[in-house]
Coordinates of C-alpha atoms and ligand atoms in Angstrom, one line a residue:
M14 CA 100.8 211.2 -51.7
S15 CA 100.8 207.8 -52.6
A16 CA 98.9 206.5 -55.8
Q17 CA 94.8 205.9 -54.3
P18 CA 93.1 202.9 -55.5
S19 CA 89.9 203.1 -57.6
L20 CA 87.2 203.2 -55.3
A21 CA 84.8 203.2 -58.5
T22 CA 81.7 201.1 -57.8
P23 CA 78.7 200.6 -59.9
Y24 CA 77.4 203.5 -57.7
R25 CA 80.0 205.7 -58.9
T26 CA 83.1 206.4 -61.2
H27 CA 84.8 208.4 -59.0
T28 CA 84.6 209.7 -55.4
C29 CA 83.2 213.4 -54.4
G30 CA 86.9 214.6 -54.1
E31 CA 88.4 212.8 -56.9
L32 CA 87.6 215.0 -60.1
R33 CA 89.8 217.3 -61.4
G34 CA 90.8 220.3 -64.2
D35 CA 91.7 216.9 -66.4
D36 CA 88.7 215.3 -66.3
A37 CA 86.7 217.9 -68.0
G38 CA 84.3 216.0 -70.8
A39 CA 84.3 213.0 -69.1
A40 CA 81.4 210.9 -68.2
A41 CA 80.7 210.4 -64.2
K42 CA 78.8 208.7 -62.2
L43 CA 79.4 210.3 -58.1
A44 CA 76.8 209.1 -55.2
G45 CA 77.0 210.6 -51.8
W46 CA 75.1 212.9 -49.7
V47 CA 73.6 216.4 -50.1
H48 CA 75.7 218.4 -48.3
R49 CA 74.3 221.7 -49.2
R50 CA 71.5 222.8 -52.0
R51 CA 71.2 226.0 -53.7
D52 CA 68.0 226.4 -56.0
Y53 CA 68.2 229.2 -58.5
G54 CA 64.7 227.9 -60.2
K55 CA 66.0 226.3 -63.6
L56 CA 69.4 225.5 -62.1
I57 CA 70.3 223.3 -59.1
F58 CA 73.7 223.5 -57.2
I59 CA 74.2 220.5 -54.9
D60 CA 77.5 220.3 -53.2
L61 CA 77.9 216.2 -53.2
R62 CA 79.7 214.8 -50.1
D63 CA 81.3 211.8 -49.2
R64 CA 84.1 211.4 -47.1
H65 CA 86.8 212.1 -49.6
G66 CA 85.5 215.5 -50.3
I67 CA 82.9 217.4 -52.1
T68 CA 82.2 218.0 -55.6
Q69 CA 79.4 220.4 -57.2
V70 CA 77.0 219.1 -59.3
V71 CA 74.4 221.2 -61.6
I72 CA 71.3 220.1 -62.4
D73 CA 69.8 222.3 -65.5
A74 CA 65.9 222.2 -66.5
A75 CA 67.0 223.1 -69.9
D76 CA 69.2 220.4 -70.4
A77 CA 68.0 217.5 -68.0
P78 CA 64.1 217.9 -67.3
D79 CA 63.4 214.7 -65.3
A80 CA 66.5 215.2 -63.3
H81 CA 65.5 218.6 -62.7
V82 CA 62.6 217.7 -61.5
T83 CA 63.8 215.0 -58.9
A84 CA 66.7 217.5 -58.2
S85 CA 64.2 220.1 -56.5
R86 CA 62.9 217.5 -54.0
L87 CA 66.4 217.0 -52.5
R88 CA 67.2 218.5 -49.0
A89 CA 70.2 218.3 -46.5
E90 CA 71.3 214.6 -46.0
F91 CA 69.7 212.5 -48.8
V92 CA 71.9 210.2 -49.9
V93 CA 72.3 210.2 -54.0
A94 CA 73.6 209.4 -57.2
F95 CA 74.1 211.4 -60.4
E96 CA 75.1 210.9 -63.1
G97 CA 76.8 213.2 -65.7
E98 CA 79.2 214.9 -67.6
V99 CA 82.6 216.4 -66.3
A100 CA 82.9 220.3 -67.2
R101 CA 84.9 223.0 -66.1
R102 CA 83.4 225.8 -64.4
Q103 CA 83.0 229.6 -65.6
P104 CA 86.3 231.0 -65.6
G105 CA 85.8 233.4 -62.1
T106 CA 83.5 230.8 -60.6
E107 CA 86.0 228.2 -59.5
N108 CA 86.1 227.7 -55.8
T109 CA 89.7 227.2 -54.7
K110 CA 89.0 225.9 -51.0
L111 CA 87.5 222.9 -52.7
A112 CA 89.9 220.1 -54.3
T113 CA 87.4 219.6 -57.1
G114 CA 86.9 223.1 -57.1
D115 CA 87.6 223.6 -60.9
V116 CA 84.9 221.7 -62.3
E117 CA 80.9 220.6 -61.6
L118 CA 79.8 217.3 -62.4
Q119 CA 76.4 218.5 -65.2
A120 CA 74.0 216.2 -64.0
R121 CA 71.9 214.0 -66.6
S122 CA 69.9 211.8 -64.2
V123 CA 69.4 212.1 -60.5
T124 CA 68.5 209.0 -58.2
I125 CA 67.6 209.2 -54.9
L126 CA 69.0 206.7 -52.9
N127 CA 67.7 207.8 -49.5
E128 CA 66.1 210.6 -48.0
S129 CA 67.1 212.0 -44.8
K130 CA 64.6 213.3 -41.9
T131 CA 65.7 216.8 -41.4
P132 CA 69.3 216.5 -38.9
P133 CA 69.1 217.5 -34.9
F134 CA 71.9 219.7 -36.4
Y135 CA 73.8 220.9 -38.9
V136 CA 76.3 218.7 -40.4
N137 CA 77.5 221.1 -43.0
D138 CA 78.7 223.7 -40.5
P139 CA 82.0 223.1 -39.2
E140 CA 81.7 226.3 -36.8
A141 CA 77.9 225.0 -35.0
T142 CA 78.0 224.7 -31.4
I143 CA 76.5 221.3 -31.1
D144 CA 75.3 220.0 -27.4
E145 CA 77.8 217.4 -26.9
S146 CA 74.9 215.3 -25.2
L147 CA 73.3 215.4 -28.9
R148 CA 76.5 214.7 -30.5
F149 CA 76.5 211.6 -28.7
R150 CA 73.1 210.6 -29.2
Y151 CA 73.5 211.0 -33.1
R152 CA 76.8 209.9 -33.1
Y153 CA 76.7 208.5 -36.9
L154 CA 76.0 212.2 -37.7
D155 CA 78.5 213.6 -35.8
I156 CA 81.0 211.0 -37.7
R157 CA 79.8 212.8 -41.1
R158 CA 81.0 216.2 -40.0
D159 CA 84.5 217.4 -41.7
A160 CA 86.6 217.6 -38.1
M161 CA 85.3 214.1 -36.7
Q162 CA 86.0 212.5 -39.7
Q163 CA 89.6 213.8 -40.2
R164 CA 90.4 212.9 -36.3
L165 CA 89.3 209.4 -37.0
L166 CA 91.3 209.3 -40.3
L167 CA 94.7 210.8 -37.7
R168 CA 93.9 208.0 -35.4
S169 CA 93.7 205.3 -38.2
R170 CA 97.1 206.6 -39.3
L171 CA 98.3 206.3 -35.9
V172 CA 97.5 202.8 -35.8
Q173 CA 98.6 202.1 -38.9
A174 CA 101.7 203.8 -38.4
I175 CA 102.2 201.8 -35.2
R176 CA 101.8 198.6 -36.8
E177 CA 103.9 199.1 -39.8
V178 CA 106.9 199.9 -37.1
H179 CA 106.4 197.0 -34.8
H180 CA 106.4 194.9 -37.8
A181 CA 109.5 196.1 -39.3
N182 CA 111.2 195.6 -35.4
A183 CA 110.3 192.0 -35.2
F184 CA 107.4 192.8 -32.6
V185 CA 104.7 189.7 -32.8
E186 CA 101.0 191.2 -32.6
V187 CA 99.0 188.6 -30.0
E188 CA 95.5 189.5 -28.7
T189 CA 94.8 188.5 -25.6
P190 CA 91.5 187.7 -23.5
N191 CA 89.3 190.1 -22.2
L192 CA 87.4 187.7 -20.5
I193 CA 90.2 187.2 -17.4
K194 CA 90.8 187.3 -14.0
S195 CA 91.3 190.7 -12.3
T196 CA 95.0 192.3 -13.3
P197 CA 95.2 195.3 -11.2
E198 CA 96.4 198.5 -12.7
G199 CA 95.3 200.7 -9.4
A200 CA 91.2 201.2 -10.8
R201 CA 87.9 198.8 -10.3
D202 CA 87.6 196.2 -11.8
F203 CA 84.5 195.6 -14.9
I204 CA 83.0 191.7 -13.8
V205 CA 81.1 189.8 -16.1
P206 CA 79.1 186.6 -14.5
S207 CA 79.7 183.9 -16.0
R208 CA 76.8 181.6 -16.9
L209 CA 78.7 178.4 -17.2
Q210 CA 79.4 178.8 -13.3
P211 CA 76.9 180.3 -11.9
G212 CA 78.1 182.3 -8.7
T213 CA 81.5 183.0 -10.4
V214 CA 82.9 186.4 -12.7
Y215 CA 85.2 187.1 -14.7
A216 CA 87.1 190.3 -14.6
L217 CA 87.8 192.5 -17.7
P218 CA 91.5 193.3 -18.1
Q219 CA 92.7 196.5 -16.8
S220 CA 95.6 196.1 -18.9
P221 CA 97.1 193.0 -20.3
Q222 CA 100.1 193.0 -18.1
Q223 CA 100.4 190.0 -16.8
L224 CA 99.4 188.0 -19.7
K225 CA 102.2 190.1 -21.7
Q226 CA 104.5 189.2 -19.2
L227 CA 103.5 185.5 -19.6
L228 CA 104.1 185.6 -23.4
M229 CA 107.8 186.8 -22.6
V230 CA 107.9 183.4 -20.4
G231 CA 106.4 181.9 -23.5
G232 CA 109.5 182.8 -25.5
I233 CA 107.7 185.2 -27.9
D234 CA 110.6 188.0 -27.5
R235 CA 108.8 190.9 -28.8
Y236 CA 104.7 191.3 -28.0
F237 CA 102.9 194.2 -29.1
Q238 CA 99.0 194.9 -29.2
I239 CA 96.4 197.6 -30.0
A240 CA 94.5 196.6 -26.5
R241 CA 91.3 197.8 -25.0
C242 CA 91.5 198.1 -21.4
F243 CA 89.0 198.8 -19.5
R244 CA 89.0 200.3 -15.6
D245 CA 86.0 201.7 -13.9
E246 CA 87.0 204.5 -12.4
D247 CA 85.2 208.4 -12.3
L248 CA 85.0 209.5 -15.8
R249 CA 86.9 212.9 -16.6
G250 CA 87.9 214.7 -20.1
D251 CA 90.5 212.0 -20.4
R252 CA 89.4 209.0 -19.4
Q253 CA 86.3 206.5 -20.4
P254 CA 85.6 203.4 -19.0
E255 CA 87.5 201.7 -21.9
F256 CA 90.2 202.7 -23.9
T257 CA 92.8 201.9 -25.9
Q258 CA 96.8 201.0 -25.1
L259 CA 99.4 200.4 -27.1
D260 CA 101.1 197.8 -25.3
L261 CA 104.4 196.3 -25.8
E262 CA 107.0 193.7 -24.1
M263 CA 110.5 193.2 -24.6
S264 CA 112.5 190.5 -23.4
F265 CA 116.9 190.5 -22.7
V266 CA 116.2 194.1 -22.3
D267 CA 117.5 196.6 -19.6
E268 CA 115.9 200.1 -19.1
A269 CA 118.2 201.7 -21.9
T270 CA 117.5 199.3 -24.8
V271 CA 113.1 199.4 -23.9
M272 CA 113.8 203.6 -23.9
A273 CA 115.4 203.6 -27.0
F274 CA 113.1 201.7 -28.7
I275 CA 110.0 203.1 -27.7
E276 CA 111.5 207.1 -28.3
R277 CA 112.4 205.6 -32.3
M278 CA 109.0 204.5 -32.7
V279 CA 107.6 207.1 -31.0
I280 CA 109.3 209.3 -33.5
E281 CA 108.7 207.4 -36.4
V282 CA 105.0 206.9 -35.6
T283 CA 104.4 210.9 -35.6
R284 CA 106.3 211.9 -38.3
A285 CA 104.0 209.1 -40.4
T286 CA 100.9 210.6 -38.6
T287 CA 101.5 214.4 -38.4
P288 CA 104.5 215.3 -40.9
E289 CA 103.6 218.7 -40.4
R290 CA 104.1 219.3 -36.8
P291 CA 107.4 219.5 -35.5
I292 CA 109.0 217.6 -32.6
R293 CA 110.3 220.1 -30.0
T294 CA 113.5 218.1 -29.0
I295 CA 115.0 215.2 -30.0
P296 CA 116.4 212.6 -28.6
F297 CA 113.6 213.2 -25.9
P298 CA 114.6 215.4 -22.8
V299 CA 115.0 212.8 -19.8
F300 CA 114.2 213.8 -16.5
E301 CA 114.5 211.9 -13.3
Y302 CA 110.8 212.1 -11.2
D303 CA 113.1 214.1 -8.9
E304 CA 114.3 216.7 -11.3
A305 CA 111.0 216.8 -13.2
M306 CA 109.3 217.7 -9.8
E307 CA 111.9 220.4 -8.5
R308 CA 112.0 222.0 -12.2
Y309 CA 108.2 222.0 -13.4
G310 CA 106.4 220.8 -10.4
S311 CA 104.9 217.6 -12.7
D312 CA 106.0 214.3 -13.2
K313 CA 104.9 215.1 -17.1
P314 CA 105.7 218.3 -17.9
D315 CA 105.1 220.6 -20.9
L316 CA 108.3 221.5 -22.1
R317 CA 107.3 223.8 -24.9
F318 CA 107.4 226.7 -22.8
A319 CA 110.2 227.8 -20.1
M320 CA 109.0 229.4 -16.9
E321 CA 110.9 226.8 -14.6
L322 CA 110.0 226.9 -10.8
V323 CA 113.1 228.6 -9.2
D324 CA 114.2 228.1 -5.7
L325 CA 114.0 231.2 -3.7
A326 CA 115.7 230.1 -0.5
P327 CA 118.8 231.1 -1.7
A328 CA 118.1 234.7 -1.9
L329 CA 116.1 234.8 1.6
V330 CA 119.0 233.7 3.9
G331 CA 121.8 235.0 5.5
D332 CA 125.5 234.2 5.6
D333 CA 124.2 232.1 8.5
G334 CA 122.1 230.1 6.3
T335 CA 118.9 231.2 8.5
A336 CA 116.3 232.6 6.9
A337 CA 116.0 236.3 8.1
S338 CA 114.2 237.8 4.7
G339 CA 112.0 240.1 7.2
F340 CA 108.9 238.6 5.9
R341 CA 107.4 236.0 8.4
V342 CA 105.9 233.7 5.9
F343 CA 108.8 232.7 3.9
D344 CA 111.6 232.7 7.3
D345 CA 109.2 230.4 9.2
T346 CA 108.5 227.9 5.9
I347 CA 112.5 227.5 5.6
A348 CA 113.2 227.3 8.9
S349 CA 110.5 224.4 9.4
G350 CA 112.2 222.7 6.4
G351 CA 109.6 223.6 3.9
R352 CA 110.3 225.5 -0.1
V353 CA 109.8 228.8 -1.0
K354 CA 109.6 228.6 -4.6
G355 CA 108.7 230.7 -7.5
I356 CA 107.9 230.8 -11.2
T357 CA 108.1 234.2 -13.6
A358 CA 105.2 235.3 -15.7
P359 CA 106.7 237.0 -18.4
G360 CA 104.6 240.6 -18.6
M361 CA 102.0 239.9 -16.2
G362 CA 103.6 242.6 -14.0
G363 CA 100.9 244.6 -14.9
A364 CA 98.1 242.2 -13.9
T365 CA 94.7 243.6 -12.2
R366 CA 93.6 243.2 -8.7
R367 CA 90.7 240.9 -10.0
E368 CA 93.5 238.3 -12.0
I369 CA 95.7 238.4 -8.8
D370 CA 92.8 237.3 -6.7
E371 CA 91.7 234.5 -9.1
L372 CA 95.1 233.3 -9.6
T373 CA 95.6 233.3 -5.7
E374 CA 91.7 231.5 -5.5
R375 CA 93.4 228.9 -8.0
A376 CA 96.7 228.5 -6.1
K377 CA 94.4 227.9 -2.9
R378 CA 92.0 225.5 -4.5
F379 CA 95.7 223.4 -5.3
G380 CA 96.2 223.3 -1.6
A381 CA 98.4 226.3 -0.8
K382 CA 97.7 228.3 1.8
G383 CA 98.3 231.5 0.1
L384 CA 100.1 233.1 -2.9
V385 CA 102.6 236.0 -2.7
H386 CA 102.9 238.2 -5.9
L387 CA 105.5 240.4 -7.1
A388 CA 106.0 242.9 -9.5
A389 CA 109.4 243.5 -11.2
H390 CA 110.3 247.1 -11.7
A391 CA 113.7 249.1 -13.0
R392 CA 116.8 248.0 -10.5
G393 CA 116.0 245.1 -9.2
E394 CA 112.9 246.7 -7.3
L395 CA 110.2 244.5 -6.9
Q396 CA 106.1 246.2 -5.5
G397 CA 103.5 243.9 -4.1
P398 CA 101.7 244.1 -1.0
I399 CA 104.9 242.1 0.7
A400 CA 107.7 243.7 -0.8
K401 CA 107.5 246.5 2.5
F402 CA 109.2 243.3 4.4
L403 CA 112.0 243.0 1.9
S404 CA 115.3 244.9 1.8
P405 CA 116.7 246.5 -1.0
E406 CA 119.1 243.7 -1.4
T407 CA 116.7 241.0 -0.8
Q408 CA 114.3 242.7 -3.6
A409 CA 117.0 242.7 -5.9
A410 CA 118.1 239.0 -5.1
L411 CA 114.9 237.8 -5.6
T412 CA 115.0 239.1 -8.9
D413 CA 118.2 238.3 -10.2
R414 CA 117.0 234.3 -9.1
S415 CA 113.7 234.4 -10.5
G416 CA 115.3 236.1 -13.8
A417 CA 112.3 238.3 -14.0
V418 CA 112.6 241.6 -16.0
P419 CA 111.3 244.2 -15.6
G420 CA 107.3 243.9 -16.4
D421 CA 107.0 240.6 -15.2
L422 CA 105.4 238.9 -12.5
I423 CA 107.2 236.7 -9.9
L424 CA 104.4 234.4 -7.9
V425 CA 105.7 232.7 -4.8
V426 CA 104.5 229.9 -3.0
A427 CA 105.9 229.1 0.5
D428 CA 104.7 225.8 1.8
A429 CA 105.9 222.2 2.6
G430 CA 108.3 220.8 -0.9
K431 CA 105.7 218.5 -2.1
V432 CA 102.6 221.3 -1.5
T433 CA 105.1 224.4 -3.0
N434 CA 106.0 222.1 -6.3
D435 CA 102.9 220.7 -6.6
V436 CA 100.6 224.0 -6.8
L437 CA 103.2 226.1 -8.8
G438 CA 103.5 223.4 -10.9
R439 CA 99.8 223.7 -11.5
L440 CA 100.3 227.2 -12.1
R441 CA 102.6 227.2 -14.6
V442 CA 100.9 225.3 -17.2
E443 CA 97.6 227.3 -16.2
L444 CA 99.4 230.6 -17.2
G445 CA 101.4 228.8 -19.8
T446 CA 98.2 228.6 -21.9
R447 CA 96.7 231.4 -20.8
L448 CA 99.6 233.7 -22.0
G449 CA 99.9 231.4 -25.1
L450 CA 103.6 230.7 -24.2
A451 CA 103.0 227.3 -25.9
D452 CA 103.5 226.9 -29.5
P453 CA 100.4 225.0 -30.7
T454 CA 101.5 222.9 -33.6
E455 CA 104.9 221.9 -31.7
L456 CA 105.0 218.0 -29.9
A457 CA 107.4 218.6 -26.9
Y458 CA 108.1 214.4 -26.0
C459 CA 110.0 213.6 -22.9
W460 CA 111.0 210.8 -20.5
V461 CA 110.8 211.3 -17.1
H462 CA 112.0 208.1 -15.1
R463 CA 113.3 207.1 -11.5
F464 CA 109.9 207.1 -9.8
P465 CA 109.9 205.8 -6.4
M466 CA 109.0 202.6 -6.3
Y467 CA 106.3 202.3 -3.3
Q468 CA 104.4 204.6 -1.2
W469 CA 103.1 204.4 2.2
D470 CA 100.1 203.2 3.0
A471 CA 99.4 204.5 6.6
E472 CA 95.9 202.3 7.2
G473 CA 97.2 199.4 5.5
R474 CA 100.7 199.6 7.0
R475 CA 102.1 198.3 3.7
W476 CA 103.9 200.1 0.8
D477 CA 101.7 200.6 -2.1
A478 CA 103.3 200.2 -5.9
T479 CA 103.4 203.6 -7.4
H480 CA 102.9 202.4 -10.9
N481 CA 102.9 198.7 -11.1
P482 CA 102.9 195.8 -8.8
F483 CA 105.4 193.9 -11.0
S484 CA 108.1 197.0 -11.6
G485 CA 111.8 196.6 -11.1
V486 CA 114.0 198.6 -9.1
V487 CA 117.0 200.6 -9.9
P488 CA 119.8 198.1 -9.7
E489 CA 121.5 200.0 -7.0
D490 CA 118.6 199.9 -5.0
E491 CA 117.8 196.4 -4.6
A492 CA 119.3 196.4 -1.6
L493 CA 116.3 198.9 -0.1
L494 CA 114.0 196.6 -0.6
T495 CA 113.4 195.5 2.9
T496 CA 112.4 197.2 6.2
T497 CA 113.9 198.3 9.3
S498 CA 111.9 195.6 11.7
G499 CA 113.9 193.0 9.3
S500 CA 110.7 191.5 8.9
L501 CA 108.9 192.1 6.0
D502 CA 105.6 191.9 7.8
E503 CA 106.4 194.5 9.8
R504 CA 106.6 197.6 7.5
S505 CA 106.7 200.8 8.6
P506 CA 107.6 204.4 6.8
D507 CA 110.8 205.2 7.7
D508 CA 111.7 201.3 5.8
P509 CA 114.6 201.9 3.2
A510 CA 112.1 200.3 0.6
G511 CA 110.3 204.1 1.0
R512 CA 113.6 205.0 -1.0
A513 CA 113.9 202.6 -3.5
R514 CA 113.4 204.1 -7.3
A515 CA 111.8 201.7 -9.7
M516 CA 113.2 201.2 -13.2
Q517 CA 109.6 202.7 -14.3
Y518 CA 109.4 205.4 -17.3
D519 CA 106.7 207.7 -18.4
V520 CA 106.9 209.4 -21.6
A521 CA 105.1 212.7 -21.7
L522 CA 103.6 214.9 -24.4
N523 CA 103.1 218.4 -24.2
G524 CA 102.1 218.2 -20.4
W525 CA 100.1 215.1 -20.6
E526 CA 101.2 211.4 -19.7
L527 CA 101.1 209.4 -22.8
G528 CA 102.3 206.2 -21.6
G529 CA 104.4 204.6 -19.1
G530 CA 106.0 201.2 -18.4
S531 CA 109.3 199.8 -16.9
V532 CA 111.3 196.7 -16.7
R533 CA 110.0 193.9 -14.3
I534 CA 111.3 192.2 -11.5
W535 CA 111.7 188.7 -13.5
E536 CA 113.2 186.9 -10.4
R537 CA 110.4 184.7 -8.4
E538 CA 112.0 185.5 -5.3
L539 CA 112.4 189.3 -5.8
L540 CA 109.2 189.4 -7.1
A541 CA 107.8 187.8 -4.0
R542 CA 109.6 190.3 -1.9
S543 CA 108.0 193.0 -3.5
F544 CA 104.7 191.8 -3.2
N545 CA 105.5 191.2 0.7
L546 CA 106.3 194.6 0.9
Q547 CA 103.2 195.7 -1.2
G548 CA 101.5 194.0 2.3
Y549 CA 100.0 191.1 0.1
T550 CA 100.0 187.4 2.3
P551 CA 101.5 184.2 0.3
D552 CA 97.8 183.1 -0.1
Q553 CA 96.8 186.7 -1.8
M554 CA 99.8 186.6 -4.0
K555 CA 98.8 183.1 -4.9
E556 CA 95.0 184.3 -5.6
R557 CA 96.0 187.4 -7.3
F558 CA 99.3 186.5 -9.1
G559 CA 99.2 182.6 -8.7
A560 CA 100.1 182.2 -12.7
M561 CA 102.8 184.6 -12.7
L562 CA 104.3 183.1 -9.7
E563 CA 104.5 179.6 -11.0
A564 CA 105.0 181.0 -14.3
F565 CA 108.5 182.7 -12.8
E566 CA 109.1 179.3 -11.8
Y567 CA 110.0 178.0 -15.3
G568 CA 112.4 180.3 -16.3
A569 CA 111.3 183.8 -17.1
P570 CA 113.7 186.0 -19.1
P571 CA 114.5 189.7 -18.1
H572 CA 111.7 191.8 -19.9
G573 CA 109.9 195.3 -19.7
G574 CA 107.7 197.0 -21.8
I575 CA 105.3 200.1 -21.7
A576 CA 101.8 201.4 -22.8
I577 CA 100.9 204.2 -24.8
G578 CA 97.5 205.5 -24.6
I579 CA 96.2 205.6 -28.1
D580 CA 93.3 207.8 -27.2
R581 CA 95.5 210.6 -25.7
W582 CA 97.8 210.4 -28.1
A583 CA 95.6 210.7 -31.3
A584 CA 93.9 213.4 -29.0
L585 CA 96.9 215.3 -28.7
L586 CA 98.1 214.9 -32.5
S587 CA 94.9 216.2 -33.6
D588 CA 94.8 219.1 -31.1
Q589 CA 92.1 217.8 -28.6
T590 CA 92.5 217.2 -24.6
N591 CA 89.2 215.4 -24.8
I592 CA 89.9 212.2 -25.7
R593 CA 86.0 211.7 -26.9
E594 CA 86.7 213.6 -29.7
V595 CA 88.7 210.7 -31.1
M596 CA 86.7 208.0 -30.2
A597 CA 84.1 206.5 -32.6
F598 CA 81.5 206.1 -29.7
P599 CA 82.6 207.3 -26.2
K600 CA 80.6 207.2 -23.4
T601 CA 79.2 209.8 -21.2
Q602 CA 80.7 211.3 -17.8
S603 CA 77.7 208.8 -16.3
G604 CA 79.3 206.2 -18.4
S605 CA 76.4 205.9 -20.6
D606 CA 76.1 205.1 -24.2
L607 CA 73.6 207.9 -25.4
M608 CA 72.7 206.0 -28.7
L609 CA 72.7 202.5 -27.8
E610 CA 71.1 203.3 -24.4
A611 CA 73.4 201.2 -22.5
P612 CA 74.4 200.5 -19.5
S613 CA 70.4 199.2 -19.6
A614 CA 68.7 196.4 -17.3
P615 CA 69.2 192.8 -18.0
D616 CA 66.4 190.4 -19.8
E617 CA 64.1 187.8 -17.1
E618 CA 66.1 185.4 -18.7
Q619 CA 69.5 187.0 -18.4
Y620 CA 68.8 187.4 -14.6
Q621 CA 67.7 183.8 -14.0
E622 CA 70.4 182.2 -16.4
L623 CA 73.1 183.9 -14.7
G624 CA 71.8 183.7 -11.2
L625 CA 71.6 187.0 -10.6
R626 CA 69.2 189.5 -8.4
F627 CA 70.1 193.2 -7.8
V628 CA 69.7 194.0 -4.4
G629 CA 69.0 197.5 -2.8
V630 CA 68.7 199.7 -6.4
P631 CA 66.0 201.3 -7.7
E632 CA 64.3 199.2 -10.7
R633 CA 65.1 200.2 -14.2
R634 CA 63.3 199.8 -17.0
Ligands
LIG729 N1 100.3 197.7 -17.4 C1 100.9 199.0 -17.5 C2 99.6 199.8 -17.7 O1 98.7 200.0 -18.5 C3 101.9 199.6 -18.5 C4 103.0 199.3 -18.4 O2 104.0 198.9 -17.4 O3 103.4 198.2 -19.5 O4 99.7 201.4 -17.3

């Protein structure tokens, strides 16, 4: 451990986590909150807490009668300062759970610095289940709790490590403004009305995307920022209206250069932040998007366990390649170009009717028409409602392909390829958790890249960017950025553009998307071509991306970067899946700050100055 700086102040000589056996006999002053009080009449014990730890203070009526009188008034969460002498605890009364557990402070004097009302929940009980809205309303009390403190400390270490690695690699930390013009990342913008120019608005950045690319045009070479981003979208556990990204961009790079730096950075940052957690595979496994979907049914696969999706078609087709398994659903699906795939749940062969029904319900909710289950028995024999349609040879072939051993359960989906992969991918994640297949301490990072560049938007008859409108195309696919009609204004779902792959890479961790980025299009003509395919008219391009298109006429270097979600990273590193747990002051699902009571109605004066009026919404005061 690195040497601690002295945190002594006029109120304390030591923190509440500092005193050890060696300090016995020394005079000391401690200040903190009353964590717990035990009153034995003549003896009062106080567990005194600050963020560094807890120290036991004892006030003995015989030694310090005045202090004892004051101490008997102490209640939980009072802020107090004690002065006294450090003493070893009586042999046998040491507390091995506390770093300070060998000693206690024998108080001579007590000063109540501040009293506290009875808190609305137990700050001192780590097991207490507390309603989240109560935690949000009294977040400052929630933050006093050890678990929250540990998570905020971890997050602070994470950001510190990020800064250190980037500075060591010649990155420049540049702040970009929050009052900007829309920079799209596929969500709704938050807007801020301008007082100086009534009738106009700024947009809060959904990301610093355009600005970081302009920094590359500005010759900064390597940029990073711990950037606040704002996206007005419906909130879920892993979404907040404002969140933090590690945003970075590098010049004169190709895909391999950026990915190599990011991987090294992620490893170093992880080791600095949570040295105790093993990284499962280094170098990180790399999947092309198609392969990830095929094997895991997800573009953010959880690699802590196998349970891969298996193509069962080869076990169902005859020598002539047509399906004749005897089970109509399988045969029809294969004949119509769909997919029959499965996952093998280890040891689930004895699943109850209810468990199966529940899984089937889930599969349907995920979009499947049904879920076939087959329990594996000895000698390649399968059991389940549809087993009777399958010949012994087919059963043996299915067992073989799925890798099932007796006692396992094969879950099969037969549907269009996309549905099959998606449903099985989601079941895989569910079962992985339920069966405890993933080692919770492990960190399994991986890359997914070569995403499709565009997806067809039937209504707008245009090719929407799947990720970033500025993403570059894989060099060998550049010729595909065209249409069958020959005109970029007349697009159709069969255009070659639909087959183009982007130089887009995502980094995933334990089944969550941690971040994503791309090597950008850095040539103006190609960028205009891509925007055109995305359906922007020249006027819209100028309106939306004018500054960037113009900048690209003044010499843009090849560049690329990534943004990594810091909230999610901190959450996963501290074993949470909800990013609210690693944010000091998060908002509720409906976007409220329950402590500050935001959002709230503007003042009369603000309405006036901004020339604003809300129409058609109930008045709120
Ligand atoms: N700006 C992108 C995002 O916020 C990340 C990137 O491409 O660098 O998702």
